[in-house]
Coordinates of C-alpha atoms and ligand atoms in Angstrom, one line a residue:
X1 CA 87.8 42.5 118.9
X2 CA 91.1 43.6 120.3
X3 CA 92.7 40.4 121.5
X4 CA 94.7 38.3 119.2
X5 CA 93.1 34.9 118.3
X6 CA 95.7 32.5 117.2
X7 CA 94.9 30.1 114.3
X8 CA 95.1 26.6 114.8
X9 CA 98.5 25.2 115.5
X10 CA 100.0 28.7 115.6
X11 CA 100.5 28.2 119.6
X12 CA 103.7 26.5 118.7
X13 CA 105.3 29.4 117.0
X14 CA 103.5 32.5 118.5
X15 CA 103.5 33.6 122.1
X16 CA 100.1 33.9 123.8
X17 CA 99.5 36.3 126.4
X18 CA 97.6 35.3 129.4
X19 CA 95.0 37.8 128.8
X20 CA 94.4 36.3 125.5
X21 CA 93.2 33.0 126.7
X22 CA 89.9 32.0 128.2
X23 CA 89.5 30.1 131.4
X24 CA 86.9 28.4 133.6
X25 CA 87.2 31.5 135.9
X26 CA 86.0 33.4 133.0
X27 CA 82.4 31.9 132.9
X28 CA 79.6 34.2 132.5
X29 CA 76.7 34.2 134.7
X30 CA 74.6 32.4 132.2
X31 CA 77.1 29.8 131.8
X32 CA 77.6 29.2 135.4
X33 CA 73.8 28.7 135.6
X34 CA 74.3 26.1 132.6
X35 CA 76.8 24.4 134.5
X36 CA 75.0 24.3 137.8
X37 CA 71.8 22.9 136.4
X38 CA 73.9 20.2 134.6
X39 CA 75.5 19.3 137.9
X40 CA 72.1 19.2 139.6
X41 CA 70.8 16.8 137.0
X42 CA 73.7 14.5 137.2
X43 CA 73.6 14.3 141.1
X44 CA 69.8 13.6 141.1
X45 CA 69.4 11.5 138.0
X46 CA 72.7 9.6 137.4
X47 CA 75.1 9.6 140.5
X48 CA 72.2 8.5 142.9
X49 CA 71.6 5.6 140.5
X50 CA 75.2 4.6 139.3
X51 CA 74.5 1.0 140.3
X52 CA 71.6 0.8 137.5
X53 CA 74.0 1.9 134.9
X54 CA 76.5 -1.0 136.0
X55 CA 73.4 -3.5 135.7
X56 CA 73.0 -2.9 132.2
X57 CA 69.7 -1.0 132.7
X58 CA 69.5 0.3 129.1
X59 CA 66.1 1.6 129.6
X60 CA 67.3 3.8 132.4
X61 CA 69.8 5.3 130.1
X62 CA 67.1 6.2 127.5
X63 CA 64.8 7.6 130.4
X64 CA 67.7 9.8 131.5
X65 CA 68.2 11.0 128.1
X66 CA 64.7 12.1 127.7
X67 CA 64.9 13.9 131.1
X68 CA 68.0 15.6 129.7
X69 CA 66.0 16.5 126.7
X70 CA 63.2 18.1 128.8
X71 CA 65.7 20.2 130.7
X72 CA 67.2 21.4 127.5
X73 CA 70.6 19.8 127.8
X74 CA 70.3 18.3 124.5
X75 CA 69.8 21.4 122.6
X76 CA 72.6 23.8 124.0
X77 CA 74.6 23.8 120.8
X78 CA 71.6 23.7 118.5
X79 CA 70.6 27.1 116.8
X80 CA 67.4 28.6 118.1
X81 CA 65.9 28.5 114.6
X82 CA 65.9 24.6 114.8
X83 CA 64.3 24.6 118.4
X84 CA 67.6 24.7 120.4
X85 CA 69.3 27.1 122.6
X86 CA 71.9 28.4 120.2
X87 CA 74.4 28.9 122.9
X88 CA 78.2 29.2 121.9
X89 CA 80.7 26.4 121.9
X90 CA 82.0 27.1 125.5
X91 CA 78.6 26.2 127.0
X92 CA 78.3 23.2 124.8
X93 CA 81.7 22.1 126.5
X94 CA 80.6 22.7 129.9
X95 CA 77.3 20.5 129.5
X96 CA 79.6 17.9 127.9
X97 CA 82.1 18.3 130.8
X98 CA 79.9 18.3 133.9
X99 CA 77.4 15.5 132.4
X100 CA 80.3 13.0 132.4
X101 CA 81.0 13.0 136.3
X102 CA 78.7 10.0 137.1
X103 CA 78.9 7.3 134.4
X104 CA 80.6 6.7 131.1
X105 CA 77.3 5.0 130.0
X106 CA 75.4 8.2 130.2
X107 CA 78.0 10.5 128.6
X108 CA 78.6 8.2 125.8
X109 CA 74.9 8.2 125.0
X110 CA 74.8 11.8 125.4
X111 CA 77.9 12.5 123.3
X112 CA 76.6 9.9 120.5
X113 CA 73.5 11.8 120.3
X114 CA 74.4 15.5 120.6
X115 CA 77.7 15.2 118.8
X116 CA 78.1 12.7 116.0
X117 CA 74.5 12.0 115.8
X118 CA 73.0 15.5 115.4
X119 CA 76.2 17.7 114.3
X120 CA 76.4 16.0 110.6
X121 CA 72.8 17.3 110.1
X122 CA 73.4 21.0 111.8
X123 CA 76.7 21.3 110.0
X124 CA 76.1 19.7 106.5
X125 CA 72.1 19.4 106.3
X126 CA 70.0 21.1 103.8
X127 CA 67.4 23.6 105.4
X128 CA 64.6 21.0 104.6
X129 CA 66.7 18.3 106.5
X130 CA 67.5 20.6 109.4
X131 CA 63.8 21.7 109.9
X132 CA 62.7 17.9 109.6
X133 CA 65.2 16.5 112.0
X134 CA 67.0 18.8 114.1
X135 CA 64.2 20.1 116.4
X136 CA 63.2 16.4 117.3
X137 CA 66.7 15.6 118.1
X138 CA 67.2 18.8 120.2
X139 CA 64.1 18.0 122.3
X140 CA 64.9 14.4 122.9
X141 CA 61.8 13.3 121.0
X142 CA 64.2 11.4 118.8
X143 CA 67.8 10.1 119.4
X144 CA 70.4 9.8 117.0
X145 CA 73.3 7.4 116.3
X146 CA 76.3 7.6 113.9
X147 CA 77.2 4.5 111.7
X148 CA 80.7 4.8 110.2
X149 CA 82.5 1.7 111.7
X150 CA 82.3 -1.6 110.1
X151 CA 84.0 -5.0 110.7
X152 CA 86.5 -4.3 108.3
X153 CA 86.8 -0.5 108.4
X154 CA 87.7 1.0 111.9
X155 CA 90.6 3.5 111.9
X156 CA 90.8 3.1 108.1
X157 CA 86.9 4.7 108.0
X158 CA 86.9 5.4 104.3
X159 CA 87.4 1.7 103.3
X160 CA 83.9 0.9 104.3
X161 CA 82.0 -1.8 102.2
X162 CA 78.6 -0.4 102.9
X163 CA 76.8 0.3 99.4
X164 CA 74.3 2.8 98.3
X165 CA 72.6 2.1 94.9
X166 CA 70.3 4.6 93.3
X167 CA 66.9 3.3 92.2
X168 CA 66.0 3.4 88.5
X169 CA 63.5 6.1 89.0
X170 CA 66.2 8.1 90.7
X171 CA 64.1 8.7 93.9
X172 CA 65.9 6.7 96.5
X173 CA 69.1 4.9 97.5
X174 CA 69.0 1.2 98.6
X175 CA 71.6 0.9 101.4
X176 CA 73.0 -2.6 102.2
X177 CA 75.9 -3.4 104.6
X178 CA 77.0 -4.0 108.2
X179 CA 77.8 -1.5 110.7
X180 CA 79.5 -2.2 114.1
X181 CA 80.0 -0.5 117.6
X182 CA 77.0 1.6 117.1
X183 CA 76.4 3.7 120.2
X184 CA 72.7 4.3 120.9
X185 CA 71.7 1.7 118.4
X186 CA 69.1 0.2 120.7
X187 CA 66.8 3.1 121.1
X188 CA 67.7 5.7 118.4
X189 CA 65.1 7.0 115.9
X190 CA 67.6 7.9 113.2
X191 CA 71.2 7.0 112.0
X192 CA 73.8 8.8 110.1
X193 CA 74.9 6.1 107.9
X194 CA 78.0 6.4 105.7
X195 CA 78.0 4.3 102.4
X196 CA 79.9 4.0 99.1
X197 CA 78.0 4.9 95.8
X198 CA 79.4 2.7 93.0
X199 CA 83.1 2.7 92.9
X200 CA 83.4 6.3 94.5
X201 CA 86.9 6.9 96.0
X202 CA 85.0 8.4 99.1
X203 CA 81.9 7.5 101.1
X204 CA 78.6 9.4 101.2
X205 CA 76.5 10.4 104.1
X206 CA 72.7 9.6 104.6
X207 CA 70.3 10.4 107.1
X208 CA 68.2 6.9 107.6
X209 CA 65.2 6.8 109.8
X210 CA 65.2 3.7 112.0
X211 CA 62.2 1.8 110.7
X212 CA 62.6 -1.9 111.2
X213 CA 60.3 -2.8 108.2
X214 CA 62.9 -0.9 106.0
X215 CA 65.4 -3.8 106.1
X216 CA 67.2 -2.6 109.2
X217 CA 67.9 -5.1 111.9
X218 CA 70.2 -4.9 115.1
X219 CA 72.7 -7.2 116.6
X220 CA 72.5 -8.2 120.3
X221 CA 73.8 -5.6 122.8
X222 CA 77.7 -5.9 122.8
X223 CA 79.3 -7.3 126.1
X224 CA 81.5 -4.7 127.1
X225 CA 84.3 -3.9 129.6
X226 CA 82.9 -0.8 130.7
X227 CA 80.0 1.9 129.9
X228 CA 77.8 -1.1 130.6
X229 CA 74.3 0.8 130.0
X230 CA 75.5 2.5 126.8
X231 CA 73.7 0.7 124.0
X232 CA 76.2 -0.7 121.6
X233 CA 75.0 -2.9 118.7
X234 CA 75.6 -3.9 115.3
X235 CA 73.4 -2.6 112.6
X236 CA 72.5 -4.5 109.4
X237 CA 71.2 -2.7 106.5
X238 CA 69.6 -4.8 103.9
X239 CA 68.0 -2.9 100.7
X240 CA 67.2 -0.3 103.1
X241 CA 65.3 2.7 101.1
X242 CA 66.4 6.1 101.6
X243 CA 64.8 9.0 99.7
X244 CA 67.5 10.9 97.6
X245 CA 66.6 14.1 99.6
X246 CA 68.3 12.2 102.6
X247 CA 71.8 12.4 101.2
X248 CA 73.9 14.6 103.4
X249 CA 75.8 17.3 101.5
X250 CA 77.0 15.8 98.1
X251 CA 78.0 12.6 96.9
X252 CA 81.5 11.4 97.9
X253 CA 81.8 14.1 100.6
X254 CA 81.0 11.6 103.6
X255 CA 84.3 11.0 104.7
X256 CA 84.8 14.8 105.2
X257 CA 81.7 14.9 107.0
X258 CA 82.8 12.1 109.2
X259 CA 86.2 13.6 109.9
X260 CA 84.6 16.9 110.7
X261 CA 82.0 15.4 113.1
X262 CA 84.7 13.6 114.9
X263 CA 86.9 16.8 115.4
X264 CA 84.0 18.1 117.2
X265 CA 83.5 15.0 118.9
X266 CA 87.1 14.9 120.0
X267 CA 87.1 18.3 121.8
X268 CA 83.7 17.3 123.6
X269 CA 85.2 14.1 124.5
X270 CA 88.3 15.6 126.1
X271 CA 85.6 17.6 128.0
X272 CA 83.7 14.6 129.0
X273 CA 86.7 13.3 130.5
X274 CA 87.0 16.4 132.9
X275 CA 84.2 15.9 135.5
X276 CA 84.9 12.1 135.5
X277 CA 88.2 13.1 137.0
X278 CA 87.0 15.5 139.4
X279 CA 84.6 13.1 140.8
X280 CA 87.1 10.4 141.1
X281 CA 89.6 12.8 142.8
X282 CA 86.6 13.6 145.1
X283 CA 86.0 9.9 146.0
X284 CA 89.5 9.2 146.5
X285 CA 90.3 12.1 148.8
X286 CA 87.3 11.4 151.0
X287 CA 88.3 7.9 151.3
X288 CA 91.9 8.7 152.0
X289 CA 90.8 11.0 154.7
X290 CA 88.8 8.4 156.4
X291 CA 90.7 5.3 155.9
X292 CA 93.1 4.7 158.9
X293 CA 96.1 2.4 158.6
X294 CA 99.0 2.4 161.0
X295 CA 96.7 4.6 163.1
X296 CA 96.7 7.6 160.8
X297 CA 94.6 8.6 157.9
X298 CA 96.3 7.2 154.6
X299 CA 96.0 10.8 153.3
X300 CA 99.0 11.6 155.5
X301 CA 101.2 9.4 153.7
X302 CA 103.7 10.9 151.2
X303 CA 102.9 8.1 148.7
X304 CA 99.1 8.8 148.8
X305 CA 99.8 12.8 148.5
X306 CA 101.9 12.2 145.5
X307 CA 98.9 10.3 143.7
X308 CA 96.2 12.9 144.9
X309 CA 98.6 15.8 143.7
X310 CA 99.3 14.4 140.2
X311 CA 95.7 13.5 139.8
X312 CA 94.5 17.1 140.7
X313 CA 97.3 18.6 138.4
X314 CA 96.3 16.7 135.5
X315 CA 92.6 17.7 136.0
X316 CA 93.5 21.2 136.1
X317 CA 95.7 21.0 133.0
X318 CA 92.9 19.4 131.1
X319 CA 90.4 22.1 132.1
X320 CA 93.0 24.8 131.3
X321 CA 93.8 23.4 127.7
X322 CA 90.0 22.3 126.9
X323 CA 88.5 25.8 127.6
X324 CA 91.2 27.6 125.9
X325 CA 90.7 25.7 122.7
X326 CA 86.8 26.0 123.2
X327 CA 86.8 29.7 123.3
X328 CA 89.2 30.0 120.3
X329 CA 86.6 27.7 118.4
X330 CA 83.8 30.1 119.7
X331 CA 85.6 33.2 118.8
X332 CA 86.7 31.9 115.3
X333 CA 83.0 31.0 114.7
X334 CA 82.2 34.8 115.5
X335 CA 84.7 36.0 113.3
X336 CA 83.5 34.1 110.4
X337 CA 79.9 35.0 111.1
X338 CA 80.9 38.6 111.2
X339 CA 82.6 38.2 107.9
X340 CA 79.3 37.1 106.3
X341 CA 79.5 33.4 106.7
X342 CA 76.2 31.4 107.7
X343 CA 76.4 30.1 111.3
X344 CA 76.6 26.7 109.5
X345 CA 79.7 27.7 107.5
X346 CA 81.2 29.5 110.3
X347 CA 80.9 26.4 112.9
X348 CA 82.2 24.1 110.3
X349 CA 85.4 26.3 109.5
X350 CA 85.8 27.2 113.2
X351 CA 86.2 23.9 114.5
X352 CA 88.2 22.7 111.3
X353 CA 90.8 25.4 112.1
X354 CA 91.4 23.8 115.5
X355 CA 91.5 20.4 114.4
X356 CA 95.0 19.9 115.7
X357 CA 94.1 21.1 119.1
X358 CA 91.0 18.8 119.0
X359 CA 93.2 15.8 118.6
X360 CA 95.9 16.9 121.3
X361 CA 92.9 17.3 123.7
X362 CA 91.4 14.0 123.1
X363 CA 94.6 12.0 123.5
X364 CA 95.8 14.0 126.7
X365 CA 92.6 14.2 128.7
X366 CA 91.5 10.6 127.7
X367 CA 94.7 9.4 129.0
X368 CA 94.5 11.6 132.4
X369 CA 91.1 10.0 133.0
X370 CA 92.7 6.8 132.5
X371 CA 95.6 7.5 134.9
X372 CA 93.3 9.1 137.4
X373 CA 90.9 6.3 137.7
X374 CA 93.9 3.7 138.0
X375 CA 95.4 5.7 140.9
X376 CA 91.9 6.0 142.3
X377 CA 91.6 2.3 142.4
X378 CA 95.1 2.3 144.0
X379 CA 94.2 4.6 146.6
X380 CA 91.0 2.4 147.5
X381 CA 93.2 -0.6 148.0
X382 CA 91.4 -3.7 148.0
X383 CA 88.0 -1.9 148.0
X384 CA 89.4 -0.5 144.8
X385 CA 89.0 -3.7 143.1
X386 CA 85.4 -4.2 144.7
X387 CA 82.5 -3.8 142.2
X388 CA 80.6 -2.4 145.4
X389 CA 82.8 0.6 145.5
X390 CA 82.7 3.4 142.6
X391 CA 86.3 3.2 141.6
X392 CA 86.2 -0.2 139.8
X393 CA 83.6 0.9 137.2
X394 CA 85.1 4.5 136.9
X395 CA 88.3 2.5 135.8
X396 CA 86.4 0.5 133.4
X397 CA 84.4 3.2 131.8
X398 CA 87.5 5.5 131.4
X399 CA 89.2 2.9 129.1
X400 CA 86.8 3.5 126.1
X401 CA 88.0 7.0 125.8
X402 CA 91.4 6.2 124.4
X403 CA 89.6 4.0 121.7
X404 CA 86.6 5.8 120.3
X405 CA 86.5 9.1 118.2
X406 CA 89.7 7.8 116.5
X407 CA 92.1 5.9 118.5
X408 CA 94.9 7.8 120.4
X409 CA 97.6 6.4 118.1
X410 CA 95.6 7.7 114.9
X411 CA 94.9 11.2 116.8
X412 CA 98.7 11.4 117.9
X413 CA 99.7 11.0 114.2
X414 CA 96.8 13.4 113.1
X415 CA 98.0 15.9 115.3
X416 CA 101.5 16.1 113.8
X417 CA 100.4 15.3 110.3
X418 CA 98.0 18.3 110.2
X419 CA 100.4 20.6 111.7
X420 CA 103.2 19.5 108.8
X421 CA 100.4 20.1 106.2
X422 CA 99.4 23.4 107.5
X423 CA 103.2 24.4 107.4
X424 CA 103.4 23.1 103.9
X425 CA 100.5 25.1 102.8
X426 CA 102.0 28.2 104.5
X427 CA 99.0 28.4 107.0
X428 CA 101.4 28.2 110.0
X429 CA 105.0 29.3 109.5
X430 CA 107.0 26.4 110.9
X431 CA 109.8 26.5 108.5
X432 CA 111.0 29.9 109.3
X433 CA 111.0 29.3 113.1
X434 CA 112.5 25.8 112.6
X435 CA 115.5 27.1 110.6
X436 CA 115.9 29.8 113.0
X437 CA 116.3 27.0 115.9
X438 CA 118.8 25.2 113.5
X439 CA 120.9 28.4 113.5
X440 CA 120.7 28.9 117.2
X441 CA 122.0 25.5 117.8
X442 CA 125.1 26.2 115.7
X443 CA 125.6 29.5 117.7
X444 CA 127.1 30.0 121.1
X445 CA 124.4 30.0 123.9
X446 CA 124.1 32.8 125.9
X447 CA 125.5 32.9 129.4
X448 CA 123.7 35.9 130.8
X449 CA 121.9 35.4 134.0
X450 CA 118.1 35.8 133.2
X451 CA 115.9 37.8 135.4
X452 CA 113.2 35.3 136.8
X453 CA 111.8 37.4 139.5
X454 CA 108.5 37.8 138.1
X455 CA 105.8 35.0 138.7
X456 CA 106.4 32.4 136.0
X457 CA 109.1 34.2 134.2
X458 CA 111.2 31.0 134.1
X459 CA 108.3 28.7 133.4
X460 CA 107.6 30.8 130.3
X461 CA 110.9 31.0 129.0
X462 CA 111.1 27.2 129.6
X463 CA 107.8 26.8 127.4
X464 CA 109.5 28.8 124.7
X465 CA 112.5 26.5 124.4
X466 CA 110.3 23.3 124.9
X467 CA 108.7 24.7 121.5
X468 CA 112.0 24.5 120.1
X469 CA 112.5 21.1 120.8
X470 CA 109.5 20.2 118.7
X471 CA 110.9 22.5 115.8
X472 CA 114.2 21.0 116.0
X473 CA 113.0 17.4 115.8
X474 CA 110.0 17.8 113.7
X475 CA 111.9 20.1 111.3
X476 CA 114.8 17.8 111.0
X477 CA 112.5 14.7 110.5
X478 CA 110.6 16.7 107.9
X479 CA 113.7 17.7 106.1
X480 CA 115.0 14.1 106.2
X481 CA 111.9 12.2 105.3
X482 CA 109.6 14.7 103.6
X483 CA 106.1 13.4 102.8
X484 CA 107.5 10.0 103.6
X485 CA 107.6 11.1 107.5
X486 CA 103.8 9.5 107.9
X487 CA 105.7 6.0 107.4
X488 CA 108.0 6.8 110.4
X489 CA 105.2 6.3 112.9
X490 CA 107.4 6.1 116.1
X491 CA 109.0 9.2 115.2
X492 CA 105.6 10.9 114.7
X493 CA 104.5 9.4 118.2
X494 CA 107.3 11.0 119.9
X495 CA 106.8 14.3 117.9
X496 CA 103.1 14.2 119.3
X497 CA 103.8 13.8 122.7
X498 CA 106.1 16.8 122.6
X499 CA 103.4 18.9 120.9
X500 CA 100.7 17.7 123.2
X501 CA 102.9 18.4 126.4
X502 CA 103.7 22.0 125.2
X503 CA 100.2 22.8 124.6
X504 CA 99.0 21.3 128.0
X505 CA 101.8 23.0 129.9
X506 CA 101.4 26.5 128.3
X507 CA 97.7 26.5 128.6
X508 CA 98.1 25.6 132.4
X509 CA 100.5 28.3 133.1
X510 CA 98.7 30.9 131.3
X511 CA 95.5 30.2 133.0
X512 CA 97.2 30.7 136.6
X513 CA 99.0 33.7 135.5
X514 CA 95.7 35.2 134.3
X515 CA 94.1 34.5 137.6
X516 CA 97.1 35.3 139.7
X517 CA 97.2 38.8 137.8
X518 CA 93.3 39.4 138.8
X519 CA 93.1 37.9 142.2
X520 CA 96.6 38.0 143.5
X521 CA 99.2 35.3 144.0
X522 CA 98.2 34.3 147.3
X523 CA 94.9 33.1 146.1
X524 CA 96.5 31.1 143.4
X525 CA 99.0 29.2 145.7
X526 CA 98.0 25.7 144.8
X527 CA 97.3 26.6 141.2
X528 CA 100.8 27.9 141.0
X529 CA 102.1 24.5 142.4
X530 CA 99.9 22.6 139.9
X531 CA 101.4 24.6 137.0
X532 CA 105.0 24.2 138.2
X533 CA 104.2 20.5 138.7
X534 CA 102.6 20.0 135.4
X535 CA 105.4 21.7 133.7
X536 CA 108.0 19.7 135.3
X537 CA 106.6 16.3 134.3
X538 CA 105.9 17.9 130.7
X539 CA 109.4 18.7 130.4
X540 CA 110.5 15.2 131.6
X541 CA 108.4 13.8 128.9
X542 CA 109.8 16.0 126.3
X543 CA 113.3 15.1 127.2
X544 CA 112.5 11.4 127.1
X545 CA 110.7 11.6 123.7
X546 CA 113.1 14.3 122.3
X547 CA 116.0 12.0 123.0
X548 CA 114.2 8.8 121.7
X549 CA 113.4 10.5 118.4
X550 CA 116.9 12.2 118.0
X551 CA 118.9 9.0 118.7
X552 CA 116.7 7.0 116.3
X553 CA 116.8 9.2 113.1
X554 CA 120.0 11.4 113.4
X555 CA 123.6 10.3 113.4
X556 CA 127.1 11.7 114.2
X557 CA 127.5 15.5 114.5
X558 CA 123.8 16.1 113.9
X559 CA 122.7 13.8 116.7
X560 CA 125.5 15.3 119.0
X561 CA 124.4 18.8 118.2
X562 CA 120.7 18.0 118.4
X563 CA 121.1 16.2 122.0
X564 CA 123.0 19.3 123.1
X565 CA 120.1 21.4 121.9
X566 CA 117.6 19.2 123.8
X567 CA 119.9 19.8 127.0
X568 CA 119.7 23.6 126.4
X569 CA 116.1 23.8 125.6
X570 CA 115.0 21.7 128.5
X571 CA 117.1 23.1 131.2
X572 CA 115.9 24.6 134.5
X573 CA 118.0 27.5 136.1
X574 CA 116.3 26.8 139.4
X575 CA 114.7 23.3 139.6
X576 CA 111.4 23.0 141.2
X577 CA 110.9 21.1 144.5
X578 CA 108.8 18.5 143.4
X579 CA 108.0 17.0 146.7
X580 CA 107.1 20.5 148.0
X581 CA 104.7 21.1 145.2
X582 CA 103.0 17.9 145.5
X583 CA 102.7 18.4 149.1
X584 CA 101.0 21.8 148.6
X585 CA 98.7 20.5 146.5
X586 CA 97.9 17.5 148.1
X587 CA 97.2 19.1 151.4
X588 CA 95.0 21.7 149.8
X589 CA 92.9 18.9 148.0
X590 CA 92.8 17.0 151.5
X591 CA 91.7 20.1 153.3
X592 CA 89.0 20.6 151.0
X593 CA 87.9 17.0 150.8
X594 CA 87.4 17.5 147.1
X595 CA 88.8 19.0 143.7
X596 CA 87.9 22.7 144.0
X597 CA 89.6 24.5 141.3
X598 CA 86.9 24.4 138.8
Ligands
FAD1 C1 82.2 1.2 122.9 C2 82.1 1.7 121.6 C3 81.5 2.6 121.0 C4 81.5 2.8 119.8 N1 80.5 3.7 119.2 C5 80.6 3.9 117.8 C6 79.7 4.8 117.0 O1 78.7 5.2 117.7 N2 79.7 4.9 115.6 C7 80.8 4.4 115.1 O2 80.8 4.6 113.7 N3 81.9 3.7 115.6 C8 81.9 3.5 117.0 N4 82.9 2.8 117.7 C9 84.0 2.4 116.8 C10 85.2 3.0 117.3 O3 85.3 4.4 116.5 C11 86.5 2.2 116.6 O4 86.7 1.1 117.5 C12 87.7 2.8 116.5 O5 87.8 3.8 115.5 C13 88.9 1.9 116.2 O6 88.5 1.1 115.2 P1 88.8 -0.5 115.2 O7 88.1 -1.0 116.5 O8 88.4 -1.0 114.0 O9 90.2 -0.8 115.3 P2 91.6 -0.8 114.5 O10 91.3 0.3 113.3 O11 91.6 -2.4 113.9 O12 92.8 -0.5 115.3 C14 93.3 -1.5 116.1 C15 94.6 -0.8 116.7 O13 95.5 -0.7 115.5 C16 95.9 0.8 115.5 N5 95.8 1.2 114.2 C17 95.0 1.1 113.3 N6 95.3 1.8 112.1 C18 96.6 2.3 112.4 C19 97.4 3.0 111.6 N7 97.1 3.4 110.5 N8 98.7 3.2 112.2 C20 99.1 3.0 113.4 N9 98.2 2.2 114.2 C21 97.1 1.8 113.8 C22 94.8 1.3 116.4 O14 95.3 2.6 116.9 C23 94.5 0.4 117.4 O15 95.5 0.4 118.5 C24 82.9 2.4 119.1 C25 83.6 1.7 119.6 C26 83.4 1.2 120.8 C27 84.3 0.1 121.4

């Protein structure tokens, strides 16, 4: 493989060429077919019946899951040897993406089953476990659910009280405990359950078949703000007998399994927030083109154009970063397989490698879908508040994405924490670049006039400098607080926002640059505007978060020097005309009457 594949987190300290990133425009014919058949399924079975999902028609969710199984949509990521299609990581992401357009209820059921409900077995199961369970899960004959959360163990997932006690004859474990917020609980055939054996430091994973006669009872369906037809119940285990051969991996390995399943879950959740945005944009722009006020379609108003432009820009940025990371994971898996790892080991390590990017994407894209649905409601005005129009439910459905698969607070801190740990272990060289930034701050800045004539020359120079903001802020914070940094959460959160914006902005610029090189700048006029607009708002966020961090932990000369550095690293030579960018984007979306950049 000739192109360079960065390791997880290395995007911060290494430059990426646009040829080295994968974009939605690089899909193979097979991947396009997968995407199109997913879209067709969504339009036919889900979007046409969105009201049923609002009316808590759980049976319909289950029926659609079975139909998805018949079409093979549940088996995309499953290896062929276990009845799946064995397609790559990008194809898996595509299905998660395009299945999310119609209703959060279905995409939650789909994600809980194909991700956290199935992946712990494909990633950690023994050959016997995989042969026994995975084909049934891949075909939709069985559905899976994932029981980690408990009433007193949410974000602190390793603190669960559910117990597993080995029988005297050593043949089975008895599991007792209470799990809550379990997606798919109402119709699943099997649970992945995490329980503690004795006083073990870490929990252990088990595969538990859903047999009501075996001490398993369910709470009522939770009454939720959104995702109304996703089944969410408490699950009570009382002396539930589980054969010893149903332990996943080893005793005490459950926390690791849980976290790795969540890493995959996080990037897939980001994908599952993409088509939701595209569809909301489409509904919003169709409405704005039709709704007349002051004798003109409201789409003609600058206030509405600004919203549509921001919505489209964020969706485009989310796509750019999600598929960039997905392909990195796919390539890393291929490299490991070529080195002799089994597919199982390769997949596990491949995803683990990009855990930082998975957390970044989970946070960024879940917040984009929330903002987009919120502006969608606003564009619909009073009708946005009506349960008879689609925006109200889209807004409610979007809210959960910031909470599950690790809250966005936890994921922000994880992203920075994992990066610092990688640096300490020498896996990503942050210390060298961070001290180079320190030296640069002491030096005299260059007064040369740079040549920014090439497309994105200035933007790429700016991104290089934005990375220095992170290195400056995080580097000084690590120097000051050492391992105690994790107790300075507000600082960690600011650093995370800088990290997130750098990754999203860089991915967006690189995607457009790649496409402009192959199909010409004219074909990418709106995408160029979106890339510039995203970078502008990313820079504004970085200025705000950087300043907040610097003035809170640095003092005197150090503070002054860092604030000067912040100014230098975030400076535009040629400020973008933000209104012109938004107008270009909004006019194109209005003319297409849809989001058409995927
Ligand atoms: C609809 C739905 C479906 C779900 N599906 C599943 C499922 O299928 N399986 C499953 O196991 N779980 C599931 N969950 C549970 C979900 O993963 C948890 O709700 C989530 O991890 C947060 O845990 P919690 O609710 O206990 O909140 P808490 O952990 O109590 O968090 C409350 C607040 O405190 C913050 N917080 C917590 N700890 C820290 C910290 N150390 N530092 C800073 N801030 C902190 C959080 O960010 C949050 O804002 C689901 C939840 C919902 C609502």
